[in-house]
Short mmCIF file of C-alpha atoms in Angstrom, two decimals:
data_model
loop_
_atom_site.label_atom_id
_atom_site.label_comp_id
_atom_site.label_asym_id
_atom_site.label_seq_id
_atom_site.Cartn_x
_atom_site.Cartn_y
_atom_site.Cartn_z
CA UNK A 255 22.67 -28.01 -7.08
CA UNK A 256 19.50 -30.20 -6.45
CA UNK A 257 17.25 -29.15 -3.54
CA UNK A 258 14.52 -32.09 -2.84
CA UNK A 259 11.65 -30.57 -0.83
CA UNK A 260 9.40 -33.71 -0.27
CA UNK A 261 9.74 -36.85 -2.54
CA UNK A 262 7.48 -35.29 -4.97
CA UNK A 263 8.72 -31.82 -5.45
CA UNK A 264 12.03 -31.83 -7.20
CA UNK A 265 13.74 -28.44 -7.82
CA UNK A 266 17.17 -27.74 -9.52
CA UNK A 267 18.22 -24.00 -9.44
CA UNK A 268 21.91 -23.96 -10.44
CA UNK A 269 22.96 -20.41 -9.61
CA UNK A 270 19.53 -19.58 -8.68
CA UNK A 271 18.17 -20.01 -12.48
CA UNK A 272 14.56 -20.25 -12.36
CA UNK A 273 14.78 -21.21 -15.90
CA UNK A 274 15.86 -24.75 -14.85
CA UNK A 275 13.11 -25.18 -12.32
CA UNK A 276 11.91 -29.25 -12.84
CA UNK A 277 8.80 -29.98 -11.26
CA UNK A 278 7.14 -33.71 -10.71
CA UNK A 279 4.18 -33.79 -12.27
CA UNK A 280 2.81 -34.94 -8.73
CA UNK A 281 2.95 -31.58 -7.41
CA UNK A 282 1.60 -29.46 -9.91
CA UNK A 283 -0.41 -26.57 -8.51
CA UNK A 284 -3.53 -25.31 -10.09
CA UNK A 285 -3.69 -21.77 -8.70
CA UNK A 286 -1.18 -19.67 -6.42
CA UNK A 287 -3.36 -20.19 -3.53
CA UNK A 288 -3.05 -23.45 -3.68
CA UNK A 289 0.43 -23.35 -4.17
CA UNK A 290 1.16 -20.99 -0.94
CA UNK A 291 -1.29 -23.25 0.91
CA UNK A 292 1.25 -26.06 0.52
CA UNK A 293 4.11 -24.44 1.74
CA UNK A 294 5.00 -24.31 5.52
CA UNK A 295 3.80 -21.58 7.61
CA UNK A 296 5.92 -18.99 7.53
CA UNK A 297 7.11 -19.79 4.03
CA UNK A 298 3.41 -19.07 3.47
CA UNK A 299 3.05 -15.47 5.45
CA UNK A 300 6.29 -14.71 3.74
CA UNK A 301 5.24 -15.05 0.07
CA UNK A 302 1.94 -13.32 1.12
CA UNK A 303 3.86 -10.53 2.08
CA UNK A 304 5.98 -10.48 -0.99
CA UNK A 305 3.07 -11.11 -3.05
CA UNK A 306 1.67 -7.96 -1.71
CA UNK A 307 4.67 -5.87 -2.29
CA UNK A 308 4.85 -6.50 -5.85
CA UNK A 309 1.14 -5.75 -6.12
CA UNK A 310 1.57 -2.53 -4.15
CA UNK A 311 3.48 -1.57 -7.12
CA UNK A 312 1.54 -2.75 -9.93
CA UNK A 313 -2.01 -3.44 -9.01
CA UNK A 314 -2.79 -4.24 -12.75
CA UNK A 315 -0.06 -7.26 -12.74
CA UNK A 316 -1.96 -10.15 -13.23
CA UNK A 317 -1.27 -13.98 -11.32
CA UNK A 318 -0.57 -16.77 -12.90
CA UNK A 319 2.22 -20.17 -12.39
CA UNK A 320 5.34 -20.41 -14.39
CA UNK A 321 7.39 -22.87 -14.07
CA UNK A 322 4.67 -24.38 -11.48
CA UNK A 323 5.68 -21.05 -9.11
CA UNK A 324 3.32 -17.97 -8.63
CA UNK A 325 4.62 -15.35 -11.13
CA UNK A 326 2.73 -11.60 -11.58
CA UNK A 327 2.74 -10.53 -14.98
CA UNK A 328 3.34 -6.42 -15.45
CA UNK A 329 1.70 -6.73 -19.40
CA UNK A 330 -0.69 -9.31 -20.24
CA UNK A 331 0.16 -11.99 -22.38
CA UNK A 332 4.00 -11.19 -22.23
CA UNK A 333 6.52 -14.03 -21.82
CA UNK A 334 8.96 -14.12 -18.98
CA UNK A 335 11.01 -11.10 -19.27
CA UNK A 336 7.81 -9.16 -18.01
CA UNK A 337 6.89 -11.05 -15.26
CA UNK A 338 8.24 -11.14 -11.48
CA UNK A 339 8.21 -14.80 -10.15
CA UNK A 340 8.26 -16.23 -6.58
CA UNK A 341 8.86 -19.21 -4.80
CA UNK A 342 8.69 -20.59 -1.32
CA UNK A 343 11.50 -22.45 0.36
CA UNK A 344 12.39 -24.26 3.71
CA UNK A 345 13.94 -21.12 4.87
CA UNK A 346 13.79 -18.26 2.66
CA UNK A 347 11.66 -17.40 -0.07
CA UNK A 348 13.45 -16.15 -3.76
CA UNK A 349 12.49 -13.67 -5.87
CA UNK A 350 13.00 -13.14 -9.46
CA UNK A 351 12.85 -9.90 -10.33
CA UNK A 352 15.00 -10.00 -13.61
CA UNK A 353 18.69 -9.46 -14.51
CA UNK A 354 18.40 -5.77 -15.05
CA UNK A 355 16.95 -5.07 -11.90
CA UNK A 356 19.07 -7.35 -9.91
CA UNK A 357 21.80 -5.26 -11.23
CA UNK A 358 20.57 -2.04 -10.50
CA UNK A 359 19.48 -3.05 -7.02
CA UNK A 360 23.07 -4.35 -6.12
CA UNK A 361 24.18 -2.33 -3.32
CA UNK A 362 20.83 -2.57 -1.91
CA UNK A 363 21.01 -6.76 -2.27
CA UNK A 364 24.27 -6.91 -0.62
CA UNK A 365 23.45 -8.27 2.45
CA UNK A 366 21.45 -11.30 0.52
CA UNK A 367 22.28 -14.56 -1.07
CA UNK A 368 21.82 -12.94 -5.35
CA UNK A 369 21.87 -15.19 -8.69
CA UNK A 370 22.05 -13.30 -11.60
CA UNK A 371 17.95 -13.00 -11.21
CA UNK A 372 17.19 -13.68 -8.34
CA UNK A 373 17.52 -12.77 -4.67
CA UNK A 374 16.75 -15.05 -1.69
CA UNK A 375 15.26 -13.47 1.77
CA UNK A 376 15.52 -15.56 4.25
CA UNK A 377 12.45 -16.34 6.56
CA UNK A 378 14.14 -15.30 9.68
CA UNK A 379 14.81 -11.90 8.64
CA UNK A 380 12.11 -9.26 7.89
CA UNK A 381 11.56 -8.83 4.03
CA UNK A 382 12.76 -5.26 3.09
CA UNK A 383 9.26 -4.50 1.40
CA UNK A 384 10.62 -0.59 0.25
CA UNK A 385 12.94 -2.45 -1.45
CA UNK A 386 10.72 -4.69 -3.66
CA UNK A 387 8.10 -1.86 -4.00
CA UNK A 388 11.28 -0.26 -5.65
CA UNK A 389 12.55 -2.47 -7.62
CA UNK A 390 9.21 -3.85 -9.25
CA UNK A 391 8.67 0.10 -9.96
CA UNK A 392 12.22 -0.09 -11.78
CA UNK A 393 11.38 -2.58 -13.22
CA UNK A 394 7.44 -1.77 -14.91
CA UNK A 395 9.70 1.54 -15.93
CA UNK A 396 12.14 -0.42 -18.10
CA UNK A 397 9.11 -2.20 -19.46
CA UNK A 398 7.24 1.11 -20.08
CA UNK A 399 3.90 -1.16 -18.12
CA UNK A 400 1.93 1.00 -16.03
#
């Protein structure tokens, strides 16, 4: 599935993958602020919140892009499988927690759109913060991060 955002933003997310996440090299961001600062309004409040969910959890995680999309790494300097990525959307925002957690977090997911890492909240619907707080804690305890 191919999702074109403007004519320079390019995204393809088969089954919710961020893994396969192409980006134009017209679009690249340089920080997360100025990646949420592109996104439409609510898009924007919406990551904000999520953004402050996950740090809620793990205050130590630090920010950086992957894949061009804000990502909050629970150890420093580990690859993928220790990081929680996010990324803005016409109308919901998707969160990739990690397959594990996804899986653990099922029932509690049910009433949302799920890939096998990811989990898209839509904007019109409050994001279920507990939730996230939860499952990033789940998560930093797999990874033995504190």
């Amino acid at each position: 599935m191919a999702k074109c955002l403007n004519e320079n933003y390019l995204l393809l997310i088969p089954v919710l993958s961020i893994a396969e996440t192409v980006v134009s090299g017209a679009n690249q961001f340089i920080s997360v602020e100025e990646n949420f600062d592109s996104q439409p309004e609510e898009t924007k409040r919406m990551l904000s919140e999520l953004k402050a969910c996950i740090l809620k959890a793990a205050p130590k995680a630090s920010e950086l892009l992957n894949y061009n999309i804000p990502a909050y790494a629970l150890i420093e300097g580990d690859k993928r499988e220790a990081q929680f990525m996010i990324a803005g959307y016409k109308n919901h925002v998707g969160f990739y927690p990690h397959p594990t957690t996804m899986e653990q977090f099922d029932l509690e997911l049910k009433s949302y759109k799920k890939g096998e890492g990811s989990v898209q909240f839509p904007l019109d619907k409050p994001l279920p913060k507990e939730l996230i707080v939860n499952m990033v804690k789940y998560r930093m305890a797999l990874l033995g991060a504190s």
